[in-house]
Short mmCIF file of C-alpha atoms in Angstrom, two decimals:
data_model
loop_
_atom_site.label_atom_id
_atom_site.label_comp_id
_atom_site.label_asym_id
_atom_site.label_seq_id
_atom_site.Cartn_x
_atom_site.Cartn_y
_atom_site.Cartn_z
CA MET A 1286 -59.24 -7.67 -33.23
CA THR A 1287 -58.08 -9.86 -30.26
CA THR A 1288 -56.45 -8.44 -27.30
CA ALA A 1289 -53.99 -10.39 -25.25
CA VAL A 1290 -54.62 -10.58 -21.77
CA VAL A 1291 -51.29 -10.53 -19.57
CA ALA A 1292 -51.36 -12.14 -16.14
CA PRO A 1293 -49.87 -9.74 -13.57
CA ALA A 1294 -46.21 -10.58 -12.71
CA LYS A 1295 -45.94 -13.14 -9.97
CA VAL A 1296 -44.34 -11.68 -6.69
CA SER A 1297 -41.73 -14.34 -5.28
CA ASP A 1298 -41.16 -13.95 -1.68
CA PHE A 1299 -39.56 -17.07 -0.80
CA TYR A 1300 -38.67 -15.64 2.87
CA CYS A 1301 -42.36 -14.89 3.63
CA HIS A 1302 -44.29 -17.71 2.03
CA GLN A 1303 -41.41 -20.40 3.00
CA ALA A 1304 -38.56 -19.90 5.24
CA ILE A 1305 -39.99 -17.92 8.09
CA PRO A 1306 -43.09 -20.00 8.49
CA GLY A 1307 -40.74 -22.98 8.58
CA LEU A 1308 -42.38 -24.61 5.49
CA VAL A 1309 -38.50 -25.53 4.19
CA GLU A 1310 -35.83 -26.78 6.36
CA ILE A 1311 -33.21 -24.05 7.16
CA GLU A 1312 -30.12 -23.97 9.42
CA ARG A 1313 -30.47 -20.96 11.72
CA VAL A 1314 -27.10 -18.84 12.42
CA MET A 1315 -28.84 -16.21 14.58
CA GLU A 1316 -32.68 -15.12 15.25
CA THR A 1317 -34.09 -12.21 17.14
CA ASP A 1318 -37.94 -11.26 17.56
CA ARG A 1319 -37.94 -9.43 14.19
CA VAL A 1320 -35.02 -10.95 11.96
CA LEU A 1321 -33.68 -14.30 11.14
CA ALA A 1322 -30.37 -15.22 9.92
CA PHE A 1323 -29.90 -18.80 8.11
CA HIS A 1324 -27.57 -20.65 5.74
CA HIS A 1325 -28.96 -20.32 2.14
CA THR A 1326 -30.80 -22.98 0.93
CA LYS A 1327 -29.13 -23.03 -2.38
CA PRO A 1328 -25.67 -21.45 -1.61
CA ALA A 1329 -23.77 -19.66 -4.14
CA HIS A 1330 -20.44 -19.63 -2.24
CA PRO A 1331 -18.73 -21.89 0.60
CA VAL A 1332 -20.41 -19.72 3.38
CA HIS A 1333 -23.49 -18.09 2.35
CA ILE A 1334 -25.95 -16.71 5.01
CA VAL A 1335 -29.13 -14.90 4.37
CA VAL A 1336 -30.49 -12.05 6.89
CA VAL A 1337 -33.99 -11.24 6.64
CA PRO A 1338 -36.58 -9.27 8.46
CA LYS A 1339 -39.42 -11.43 9.59
CA GLU A 1340 -42.10 -9.24 8.29
CA HIS A 1341 -42.41 -8.13 4.59
CA ILE A 1342 -40.21 -5.42 3.68
CA PRO A 1343 -40.18 -5.12 0.07
CA SER A 1344 -36.42 -3.96 -0.49
CA LEU A 1345 -33.98 -1.53 0.72
CA VAL A 1346 -35.33 1.54 -1.18
CA ASP A 1347 -39.07 0.33 -0.13
CA LEU A 1348 -39.10 -0.38 3.48
CA GLY A 1349 -42.91 -0.55 3.56
CA ASP A 1350 -44.24 -0.36 6.96
CA GLY A 1351 -41.07 -1.62 8.53
CA GLY A 1352 -39.45 1.84 8.62
CA PRO A 1353 -35.89 2.81 9.64
CA GLU A 1354 -36.28 1.14 13.09
CA LEU A 1355 -36.55 -2.28 11.52
CA LEU A 1356 -33.81 -1.80 9.04
CA THR A 1357 -31.57 -0.72 12.14
CA GLU A 1358 -32.38 -4.23 13.86
CA VAL A 1359 -31.58 -6.12 10.43
CA MET A 1360 -28.42 -4.27 10.01
CA ASP A 1361 -27.54 -5.16 13.54
CA VAL A 1362 -27.86 -8.80 12.99
CA VAL A 1363 -26.00 -8.28 9.37
CA ALA A 1364 -23.04 -6.88 11.18
CA LYS A 1365 -22.95 -9.63 13.76
CA VAL A 1366 -23.08 -12.51 11.35
CA ALA A 1367 -20.60 -10.86 9.21
CA ASP A 1368 -18.41 -10.36 12.03
CA GLN A 1369 -18.72 -14.04 12.87
CA VAL A 1370 -17.88 -15.28 9.35
CA ARG A 1371 -14.80 -12.77 9.31
CA GLU A 1372 -13.79 -14.29 12.48
CA LYS A 1373 -13.88 -17.93 11.23
CA HIS A 1374 -12.63 -17.31 7.60
CA GLY A 1375 -10.68 -13.88 7.73
CA ALA A 1376 -13.02 -11.89 5.24
CA ALA A 1377 -16.93 -11.53 4.61
CA SER A 1378 -18.79 -9.96 1.91
CA VAL A 1379 -22.21 -8.13 2.52
CA THR A 1380 -24.61 -7.50 -0.19
CA THR A 1381 -28.30 -6.83 -0.96
CA ASN A 1382 -30.22 -6.30 -4.48
CA VAL A 1383 -32.79 -4.03 -5.65
CA GLY A 1384 -35.06 -3.93 -8.82
CA LEU A 1385 -34.57 -6.63 -11.53
CA TYR A 1386 -31.56 -8.00 -9.45
CA GLN A 1387 -33.73 -8.90 -6.45
CA GLU A 1388 -34.95 -12.42 -7.23
CA SER A 1389 -37.15 -12.45 -3.93
CA LYS A 1390 -39.09 -9.29 -3.53
CA HIS A 1391 -38.47 -9.37 0.21
CA LEU A 1392 -35.31 -7.13 1.48
CA HIS A 1393 -32.59 -9.64 2.53
CA TRP A 1394 -29.03 -9.50 3.02
CA HIS A 1395 -26.40 -12.03 1.81
CA VAL A 1396 -23.43 -12.35 4.20
CA TYR A 1397 -20.83 -14.79 2.54
CA HIS A 1398 -17.23 -15.97 2.29
CA ARG A 1399 -16.29 -16.73 -1.36
CA GLY A 1400 -13.79 -19.46 -0.29
CA GLU A 1401 -10.33 -17.76 -1.04
CA THR A 1402 -7.38 -18.27 0.96
CA ASP A 1403 -5.88 -15.18 2.79
CA GLU A 1404 -2.92 -15.22 0.42
CA GLN A 1405 -5.41 -14.93 -2.56
CA ILE A 1406 -7.46 -12.09 -0.91
CA ARG A 1407 -4.41 -10.10 -0.17
CA GLU A 1408 -3.19 -10.51 -3.70
CA MET A 1409 -6.77 -9.31 -5.06
CA TYR A 1410 -7.38 -6.64 -2.56
CA GLY A 1411 -4.07 -5.65 -1.07
CA HIS A 1412 -3.26 -5.54 2.59
CA GLY A 1413 -6.44 -3.74 3.74
CA ASP A 1414 -6.82 -4.19 7.54
CA SER A 1415 -3.59 -6.28 8.22
#
């Protein structure tokens, strides 16, 4: 009887392995001592910015050694970037992923504008804040 050897799942952390150490070219949007925001290298939307802690934090539900203090710092940058996108484009979406939805196993937030016009957004979502 032969037993198959299964290799451990490869952990993908584009942010720690490539973006943060500068091994790939990124366009920075905002940066603090512990947080980096930059334009996504493979954007899915016309405006697509990623916000990451500079130290490895696995996910929103596993803050590792970063704890709530680092999450607060990350969220401060997310809020500022989202406000910049909203000011310029009229709207912004903010998302993060957990589990199988999380391709890179490093906490990261997407701040984006999907490209709709103000009229299309109002038609889809109502009048909201206006």
